[in-house]
Amino acid sequence: MGITNIAPKILDPIPGGKYLVNAMDWVINWARANSLWPLTYGTSCCAIEMMSSSMARYDIARFGSEVFRASPRQADLFIIAGTVTRKMAPALVALWEQIPGPKYAIAMGACTISGGPFVYNNYSVVRGADLLIPVDVFVPGCPPRPEALFHGILELRKKICKTESSRTPWQEGKPREKDEGDRWEAARKTWEDLEKIKDEEMAEARAQFKEKNPEYKSAFKPTRPPKEDFPDVPYVATSIANVALQTIQQKYPYVADAAENVCIKKEDWIEFANFLKTELNYDYLIDITAIDWNDHFDVVLQVMNLSDGNKIFAYCSIPRDVPEIQSLTAIYPAAEWKEREVYDMFGISFEGHPDLRRIFTEENFEGWPLRKDFAHPHILKRD
């Protein structure tokens, strides 16, 4: 916009010069509004609808926005599509700061606008992207369809053409200063108040109708759809292959017959995992997780034998006051990230882990989110 900002000072004093400035502004705004280049960036499920908008059926190219850019330095439109977490927030702000002005932001979806359903009992969700960066257009929905996104782009076009010119050039706005708390509850109360006003306004009309039509009865009768009876399907428990269970019991006599899982002592944890992989060929690590039982933790191991498809669930109980167990990374390399997740969520330490640090939350985060006694000031509880 550099040289165009000087044009009014030069041309406005000249007779008819202001009309030339207005024409120049119209051409420039028309070109900019019809060539908004979005940043290739999506945070959650709303991004699927954003991607769909660029496909042939919807064809965002009709609006001049088909050039999704992989670099923020080549984009001027930031479509924030989906939930924004607090750990993701610094990256989102960094991308916004790297986009050169004039630049614009569209908040797409309920989660982006207010945190959506994830705002309750959740410490990690930002309650509105406008707390992080200035947002020009809000597109509600869960998720909003491509047509709704196009409507938002058209509204942004109007904003560019009506509010910006060489006399009033683009200026970056400011984020919302504070989180208003439970915005859903405030919206619910507002809706209830509006419904009361509506009922009061209609009360007189309803009374007059009843007076004129005392015998009137509504012909509407609610009907229930016929209930379909489904046959009962008996529960069939998944079981460890008999040969594998017998082999495990020969090695570890204290293991009881189990339909679904095996309880292993802490001192046998590493040896047992190595036995599963080398002797029984359970070579695929599915998951390592944990369960909080208030008085102790269970560390859960799930592995699979890829050759026959059999799975084993094994768990080891550890005391809550000293939540430590040996790492399985030397046996199953994929355990590195899974154990980091357990450490981050439950605070369970894995001895011998090569890089035990938080993976989802910030390094200075206080507490362990999946423990039953976890409390956090950002958690908003539903009544």
Short mmCIF file of C-alpha atoms in Angstrom, two decimals:
data_model
loop_
_atom_site.label_atom_id
_atom_site.label_comp_id
_atom_site.label_asym_id
_atom_site.label_seq_id
_atom_site.Cartn_x
_atom_site.Cartn_y
_atom_site.Cartn_z
CA MET A 1 0.00 0.00 0.00
CA GLY A 2 3.11 2.24 0.26
CA ILE A 3 2.75 4.75 -2.59
CA THR A 4 -1.04 4.71 -2.58
CA ASN A 5 -1.10 6.17 0.94
CA ILE A 6 0.62 9.28 -0.40
CA ALA A 7 -1.81 9.70 -3.32
CA PRO A 8 -4.57 11.53 -1.34
CA LYS A 9 -2.11 14.17 -0.13
CA ILE A 10 -1.04 14.85 -3.71
CA LEU A 11 -4.29 14.44 -5.65
CA ASP A 12 -7.02 15.60 -3.23
CA PRO A 13 -6.07 19.33 -3.52
CA ILE A 14 -6.29 19.12 -7.32
CA PRO A 15 -9.81 19.69 -8.76
CA GLY A 16 -11.33 16.29 -9.43
CA GLY A 17 -8.35 14.59 -7.83
CA LYS A 18 -10.41 12.97 -5.07
CA TYR A 19 -12.43 11.09 -7.70
CA LEU A 20 -9.21 9.74 -9.14
CA VAL A 21 -8.19 8.58 -5.66
CA ASN A 22 -11.59 6.93 -5.17
CA ALA A 23 -11.25 5.12 -8.51
CA MET A 24 -7.76 3.97 -7.61
CA ASP A 25 -9.01 2.69 -4.24
CA TRP A 26 -11.85 0.81 -5.92
CA VAL A 27 -9.49 -0.95 -8.33
CA ILE A 28 -6.98 -1.87 -5.63
CA ASN A 29 -9.64 -3.13 -3.19
CA TRP A 30 -11.36 -5.07 -5.95
CA ALA A 31 -8.09 -6.81 -6.80
CA ARG A 32 -7.21 -7.54 -3.18
CA ALA A 33 -10.71 -8.72 -2.18
CA ASN A 34 -10.86 -11.10 -5.14
CA SER A 35 -7.44 -12.66 -4.61
CA LEU A 36 -7.29 -13.63 -0.93
CA TRP A 37 -4.67 -16.34 -0.55
CA PRO A 38 -5.34 -18.60 2.47
CA LEU A 39 -2.63 -20.22 4.53
CA THR A 40 -2.50 -24.02 4.35
CA TYR A 41 -3.25 -24.67 8.00
CA GLY A 42 -5.90 -26.62 9.88
CA THR A 43 -6.20 -27.36 13.57
CA SER A 44 -9.01 -29.92 13.69
CA CYS A 45 -12.07 -31.39 11.94
CA CYS A 46 -13.29 -28.07 10.44
CA ALA A 47 -10.22 -28.23 8.23
CA ILE A 48 -11.86 -31.13 6.35
CA GLU A 49 -14.64 -28.78 5.23
CA MET A 50 -12.06 -26.14 4.34
CA MET A 51 -10.28 -28.72 2.16
CA SER A 52 -13.59 -29.72 0.62
CA SER A 53 -14.22 -26.10 -0.37
CA SER A 54 -11.18 -26.22 -2.68
CA MET A 55 -12.39 -29.33 -4.50
CA ALA A 56 -14.22 -29.28 -7.84
CA ARG A 57 -17.73 -29.53 -6.39
CA TYR A 58 -17.48 -26.26 -4.44
CA ASP A 59 -14.53 -24.66 -6.26
CA ILE A 60 -13.18 -21.88 -4.07
CA ALA A 61 -11.32 -20.71 -7.20
CA ARG A 62 -14.53 -18.85 -8.13
CA PHE A 63 -13.64 -16.43 -5.35
CA GLY A 64 -9.98 -16.08 -6.25
CA SER A 65 -8.78 -18.04 -3.20
CA GLU A 66 -7.63 -21.26 -4.80
CA VAL A 67 -3.97 -20.46 -4.14
CA PHE A 68 -3.50 -22.07 -0.71
CA ARG A 69 0.00 -21.11 0.36
CA ALA A 70 2.35 -23.34 2.37
CA SER A 71 4.29 -20.32 3.63
CA PRO A 72 2.72 -17.58 5.80
CA ARG A 73 4.92 -15.05 3.99
CA GLN A 74 2.94 -15.66 0.79
CA ALA A 75 -0.54 -15.65 2.36
CA ASP A 76 -2.87 -12.87 3.43
CA LEU A 77 -5.81 -14.90 4.81
CA PHE A 78 -5.60 -17.08 7.92
CA ILE A 79 -8.55 -19.51 8.10
CA ILE A 80 -8.43 -20.96 11.61
CA ALA A 81 -10.37 -24.18 11.14
CA GLY A 82 -10.94 -26.24 14.29
CA THR A 83 -10.11 -26.47 17.97
CA VAL A 84 -7.15 -24.47 19.24
CA THR A 85 -5.28 -25.91 22.23
CA ARG A 86 -3.13 -23.92 24.60
CA LYS A 87 0.02 -25.72 23.48
CA MET A 88 -0.81 -24.96 19.86
CA ALA A 89 -1.54 -21.30 20.62
CA PRO A 90 2.08 -20.01 20.43
CA ALA A 91 2.55 -21.64 17.00
CA LEU A 92 -0.71 -20.11 15.75
CA VAL A 93 0.34 -16.65 16.94
CA ALA A 94 3.79 -17.09 15.35
CA LEU A 95 2.20 -17.93 11.99
CA TRP A 96 -0.06 -14.89 12.22
CA GLU A 97 2.89 -12.62 12.95
CA GLN A 98 4.75 -14.00 9.91
CA ILE A 99 1.91 -13.10 7.52
CA PRO A 100 2.62 -9.68 6.02
CA GLY A 101 -0.12 -7.06 6.20
CA PRO A 102 -2.70 -6.34 5.04
CA LYS A 103 -3.86 -9.69 6.46
CA TYR A 104 -7.14 -11.11 7.67
CA ALA A 105 -8.39 -13.96 9.84
CA ILE A 106 -11.54 -16.07 9.62
CA ALA A 107 -12.55 -18.16 12.65
CA MET A 108 -14.26 -21.24 11.22
CA GLY A 109 -16.37 -23.43 13.50
CA ALA A 110 -17.80 -23.37 17.02
CA CYS A 111 -14.58 -24.69 18.58
CA THR A 112 -12.51 -21.93 16.98
CA ILE A 113 -14.98 -19.25 18.01
CA SER A 114 -15.61 -20.26 21.62
CA GLY A 115 -13.99 -23.61 22.41
CA GLY A 116 -17.15 -25.49 21.48
CA PRO A 117 -18.12 -28.57 23.47
CA PHE A 118 -14.50 -29.09 24.51
CA VAL A 119 -14.55 -26.06 26.77
CA TYR A 120 -16.12 -28.10 29.59
CA ASN A 121 -13.96 -30.19 31.97
CA ASN A 122 -10.96 -29.34 29.83
CA TYR A 123 -7.83 -27.46 30.76
CA SER A 124 -6.21 -27.36 27.31
CA VAL A 125 -8.65 -25.63 24.93
CA VAL A 126 -8.48 -21.91 24.11
CA ARG A 127 -11.95 -20.38 24.44
CA GLY A 128 -11.88 -18.49 21.18
CA ALA A 129 -9.13 -17.79 18.65
CA ASP A 130 -9.84 -14.07 19.02
CA LEU A 131 -8.10 -14.29 22.41
CA LEU A 132 -4.88 -14.91 20.46
CA ILE A 133 -5.15 -12.89 17.24
CA PRO A 134 -7.62 -10.34 15.83
CA VAL A 135 -10.43 -12.11 13.94
CA ASP A 136 -12.29 -10.34 11.13
CA VAL A 137 -15.10 -12.82 10.37
CA PHE A 138 -16.70 -15.58 12.45
CA VAL A 139 -18.25 -18.56 10.63
CA PRO A 140 -20.37 -20.61 13.10
CA GLY A 141 -21.16 -24.29 12.71
CA CYS A 142 -19.97 -27.71 13.84
CA PRO A 143 -18.51 -27.96 11.34
CA PRO A 144 -19.66 -25.21 8.95
CA ARG A 145 -20.12 -26.41 5.41
CA PRO A 146 -18.11 -24.95 2.49
CA GLU A 147 -21.07 -22.70 1.61
CA ALA A 148 -20.78 -21.09 5.06
CA LEU A 149 -17.05 -20.54 4.56
CA PHE A 150 -17.78 -18.90 1.20
CA HIS A 151 -20.29 -16.62 2.91
CA GLY A 152 -17.56 -15.65 5.37
CA ILE A 153 -15.17 -14.88 2.52
CA LEU A 154 -17.83 -12.73 0.84
CA GLU A 155 -18.38 -10.85 4.10
CA LEU A 156 -14.63 -10.30 4.36
CA ARG A 157 -14.70 -8.93 0.79
CA LYS A 158 -17.33 -6.39 1.82
CA LYS A 159 -15.28 -5.39 4.83
CA ILE A 160 -12.18 -4.81 2.68
CA CYS A 161 -14.03 -2.78 0.07
CA LYS A 162 -16.08 -0.68 2.51
CA THR A 163 -13.64 0.08 5.31
CA GLU A 164 -10.21 0.30 3.65
CA SER A 165 -8.84 2.92 1.32
CA SER A 166 -5.73 4.98 0.80
CA ARG A 167 -7.24 7.53 3.23
CA THR A 168 -8.07 4.89 5.86
CA PRO A 169 -5.51 2.13 5.24
CA TRP A 170 -5.60 -1.29 6.85
CA GLN A 171 -4.59 -1.48 10.48
CA GLU A 172 -4.13 -4.63 12.49
CA GLY A 173 -6.79 -5.08 15.14
CA LYS A 174 -6.36 -6.32 18.67
CA PRO A 175 -7.29 -9.69 20.18
CA ARG A 176 -10.07 -9.95 22.72
CA GLU A 177 -8.63 -8.90 26.05
CA LYS A 178 -10.09 -11.54 28.35
CA ASP A 179 -11.97 -14.80 28.51
CA GLU A 180 -15.57 -14.16 29.51
CA GLY A 181 -15.87 -17.58 31.13
CA ASP A 182 -18.90 -19.70 30.34
CA ARG A 183 -20.17 -18.11 27.12
CA TRP A 184 -22.54 -21.01 26.53
CA GLU A 185 -24.34 -20.37 29.81
CA ALA A 186 -24.62 -16.67 29.00
CA ALA A 187 -26.09 -17.51 25.59
CA ARG A 188 -28.58 -19.92 27.19
CA LYS A 189 -29.81 -17.28 29.63
CA THR A 190 -30.14 -14.76 26.82
CA TRP A 191 -32.19 -17.26 24.82
CA GLU A 192 -34.46 -17.94 27.79
CA ASP A 193 -35.05 -14.21 28.29
CA LEU A 194 -35.94 -13.80 24.61
CA GLU A 195 -38.36 -16.73 24.82
CA LYS A 196 -40.08 -15.14 27.85
CA ILE A 197 -40.50 -11.88 25.95
CA LYS A 198 -41.90 -13.80 23.00
CA ASP A 199 -44.38 -15.65 25.23
CA GLU A 200 -45.54 -12.41 26.81
CA GLU A 201 -46.07 -10.82 23.39
CA MET A 202 -48.07 -13.84 22.20
CA ALA A 203 -50.11 -14.27 25.38
CA GLU A 204 -52.78 -11.77 24.34
CA ALA A 205 -53.06 -13.25 20.85
CA ARG A 206 -53.43 -16.76 22.28
CA ALA A 207 -56.14 -15.59 24.67
CA GLN A 208 -58.09 -13.94 21.84
CA PHE A 209 -57.82 -17.07 19.71
CA LYS A 210 -59.15 -19.28 22.53
CA GLU A 211 -62.02 -16.87 23.12
CA LYS A 212 -63.04 -16.96 19.44
CA ASN A 213 -62.46 -20.71 19.06
CA PRO A 214 -63.41 -22.33 22.38
CA GLU A 215 -63.91 -25.76 20.81
CA TYR A 216 -60.68 -25.76 18.86
CA LYS A 217 -58.44 -28.78 19.30
CA SER A 218 -55.21 -29.26 17.48
CA ALA A 219 -55.23 -32.01 14.90
CA PHE A 220 -51.58 -32.74 15.59
CA LYS A 221 -50.97 -35.95 17.45
CA PRO A 222 -47.42 -36.95 18.27
CA THR A 223 -46.60 -40.45 17.15
CA ARG A 224 -43.75 -42.64 18.16
CA PRO A 225 -41.90 -44.59 15.51
CA PRO A 226 -42.33 -48.33 15.91
CA LYS A 227 -39.70 -49.86 18.13
CA GLU A 228 -37.66 -52.49 16.40
CA ASP A 229 -36.65 -55.48 18.48
CA PHE A 230 -33.10 -56.61 17.95
CA PRO A 231 -31.98 -60.08 19.01
CA ASP A 232 -29.66 -60.29 21.96
CA VAL A 233 -26.08 -60.86 20.94
CA PRO A 234 -24.13 -62.80 23.55
CA TYR A 235 -20.90 -61.23 24.75
CA VAL A 236 -17.84 -63.15 23.68
CA ALA A 237 -14.77 -62.18 25.64
CA THR A 238 -11.54 -61.84 23.73
CA SER A 239 -9.12 -64.38 25.11
CA ILE A 240 -5.43 -65.01 24.93
CA ALA A 241 -4.56 -68.02 22.82
CA ASN A 242 -4.38 -71.10 25.08
CA VAL A 243 -0.86 -71.96 23.97
CA ALA A 244 0.39 -68.46 24.76
CA LEU A 245 -1.32 -68.41 28.16
CA GLN A 246 0.07 -71.83 29.08
CA THR A 247 3.56 -70.74 28.06
CA ILE A 248 3.26 -67.57 30.14
CA GLN A 249 2.04 -69.56 33.16
CA GLN A 250 4.97 -71.96 32.85
CA LYS A 251 7.35 -69.00 32.93
CA TYR A 252 5.40 -67.04 35.56
CA PRO A 253 3.39 -69.50 37.73
CA TYR A 254 1.65 -66.71 39.66
CA VAL A 255 -0.27 -65.64 36.52
CA ALA A 256 -3.89 -66.77 36.84
CA ASP A 257 -6.14 -67.92 34.01
CA ALA A 258 -7.25 -64.70 32.35
CA ALA A 259 -9.84 -64.06 29.69
CA GLU A 260 -8.51 -60.68 28.69
CA ASN A 261 -5.36 -59.65 30.55
CA VAL A 262 -2.35 -60.76 32.54
CA CYS A 263 -1.15 -59.25 35.81
CA ILE A 264 2.64 -59.04 36.06
CA LYS A 265 4.79 -58.15 39.04
CA LYS A 266 6.86 -54.98 38.81
CA GLU A 267 10.19 -56.81 39.11
CA ASP A 268 9.26 -59.02 36.12
CA TRP A 269 8.07 -56.17 33.86
CA ILE A 270 11.13 -55.91 31.60
CA GLU A 271 11.75 -59.67 31.50
CA PHE A 272 8.10 -60.34 30.68
CA ALA A 273 8.04 -57.83 27.81
CA ASN A 274 11.23 -59.32 26.37
CA PHE A 275 9.73 -62.82 26.77
CA LEU A 276 6.62 -61.76 24.84
CA LYS A 277 8.65 -60.39 21.96
CA THR A 278 11.41 -62.99 21.63
CA GLU A 279 9.71 -66.23 22.74
CA LEU A 280 6.07 -65.69 21.79
CA ASN A 281 6.65 -63.37 18.81
CA TYR A 282 4.41 -60.56 20.06
CA ASP A 283 6.37 -58.16 17.91
CA TYR A 284 3.93 -55.24 17.51
CA LEU A 285 3.44 -52.71 20.30
CA ILE A 286 -0.13 -51.40 20.16
CA ASP A 287 -0.17 -49.19 23.24
CA ILE A 288 1.19 -48.38 26.66
CA THR A 289 -1.20 -46.52 28.91
CA ALA A 290 -2.23 -46.30 32.56
CA ILE A 291 -5.27 -46.41 34.85
CA ASP A 292 -5.72 -44.38 38.02
CA TRP A 293 -7.49 -46.44 40.72
CA ASN A 294 -7.16 -43.69 43.37
CA ASP A 295 -4.98 -45.86 45.64
CA HIS A 296 -2.61 -47.16 42.93
CA PHE A 297 -1.82 -47.04 39.22
CA ASP A 298 -1.97 -49.83 36.66
CA VAL A 299 0.48 -49.52 33.78
CA VAL A 300 -1.09 -51.34 30.82
CA LEU A 301 0.79 -52.98 27.94
CA GLN A 302 -1.00 -54.08 24.76
CA VAL A 303 0.95 -56.08 22.18
CA MET A 304 0.06 -58.16 19.13
CA ASN A 305 1.45 -61.14 17.28
CA LEU A 306 1.25 -60.03 13.66
CA SER A 307 1.61 -63.56 12.29
CA ASP A 308 -1.55 -64.97 13.95
CA GLY A 309 -3.37 -61.80 15.05
CA ASN A 310 -3.45 -62.68 18.77
CA LYS A 311 -3.29 -59.84 21.30
CA ILE A 312 -2.21 -59.70 24.92
CA PHE A 313 -3.17 -57.14 27.54
CA ALA A 314 -0.74 -57.11 30.46
CA TYR A 315 -0.73 -54.76 33.40
CA CYS A 316 1.46 -54.01 36.37
CA SER A 317 0.28 -52.31 39.56
CA ILE A 318 2.54 -49.65 41.05
CA PRO A 319 2.09 -47.57 44.22
CA ARG A 320 0.65 -44.10 43.89
CA ASP A 321 3.20 -42.46 46.18
CA VAL A 322 6.16 -43.76 44.09
CA PRO A 323 4.85 -44.00 40.51
CA GLU A 324 7.90 -45.53 38.81
CA ILE A 325 8.44 -48.48 36.49
CA GLN A 326 11.12 -49.58 34.05
CA SER A 327 10.98 -48.35 30.45
CA LEU A 328 10.28 -50.75 27.59
CA THR A 329 12.02 -48.62 24.95
CA ALA A 330 14.97 -51.04 24.67
CA ILE A 331 12.53 -53.83 23.71
CA TYR A 332 9.86 -51.88 21.82
CA PRO A 333 11.37 -48.64 20.40
CA ALA A 334 7.85 -47.29 19.74
CA ALA A 335 7.34 -47.20 23.50
CA GLU A 336 9.30 -43.94 23.64
CA TRP A 337 6.39 -41.68 22.70
CA LYS A 338 3.75 -43.78 24.44
CA GLU A 339 5.64 -43.67 27.73
CA ARG A 340 6.10 -39.93 27.35
CA GLU A 341 2.33 -39.63 26.99
CA VAL A 342 1.77 -41.67 30.17
CA TYR A 343 4.34 -39.52 31.97
CA ASP A 344 2.70 -36.31 30.75
CA MET A 345 -0.85 -37.37 31.65
CA PHE A 346 -0.30 -39.46 34.82
CA GLY A 347 3.12 -38.42 36.15
CA ILE A 348 4.46 -41.99 36.02
CA SER A 349 8.25 -42.10 35.57
CA PHE A 350 9.89 -44.72 33.34
CA GLU A 351 13.39 -45.65 34.45
CA GLY A 352 15.84 -45.85 31.56
CA HIS A 353 13.72 -43.81 29.15
CA PRO A 354 16.02 -41.90 26.76
CA ASP A 355 13.98 -38.67 26.62
CA LEU A 356 11.35 -38.53 29.35
CA ARG A 357 9.66 -35.14 29.05
CA ARG A 358 6.19 -33.80 28.42
CA ILE A 359 4.71 -34.40 24.98
CA PHE A 360 1.27 -32.72 25.00
CA THR A 361 1.48 -30.00 27.65
CA GLU A 362 4.05 -27.26 28.21
CA GLU A 363 7.26 -28.05 30.07
CA ASN A 364 6.20 -25.82 32.97
CA PHE A 365 2.67 -27.27 33.19
CA GLU A 366 1.63 -28.04 36.74
CA GLY A 367 -0.11 -31.33 37.51
CA TRP A 368 -1.03 -34.51 35.66
CA PRO A 369 -4.27 -34.10 33.67
CA LEU A 370 -5.54 -37.72 33.68
CA ARG A 371 -5.17 -38.26 37.41
CA LYS A 372 -8.50 -38.35 39.17
CA ASP A 373 -7.44 -35.69 41.66
CA PHE A 374 -6.37 -33.23 38.94
CA ALA A 375 -7.78 -29.71 39.23
CA HIS A 376 -7.06 -26.67 37.08
CA PRO A 377 -8.31 -23.06 37.12
CA HIS A 378 -9.20 -23.18 33.41
CA ILE A 379 -11.52 -26.15 33.79
CA LEU A 380 -15.16 -25.16 33.35
CA LYS A 381 -17.55 -27.75 34.79
CA ARG A 382 -20.98 -28.41 33.37
CA ASP A 383 -23.88 -28.33 35.83
#
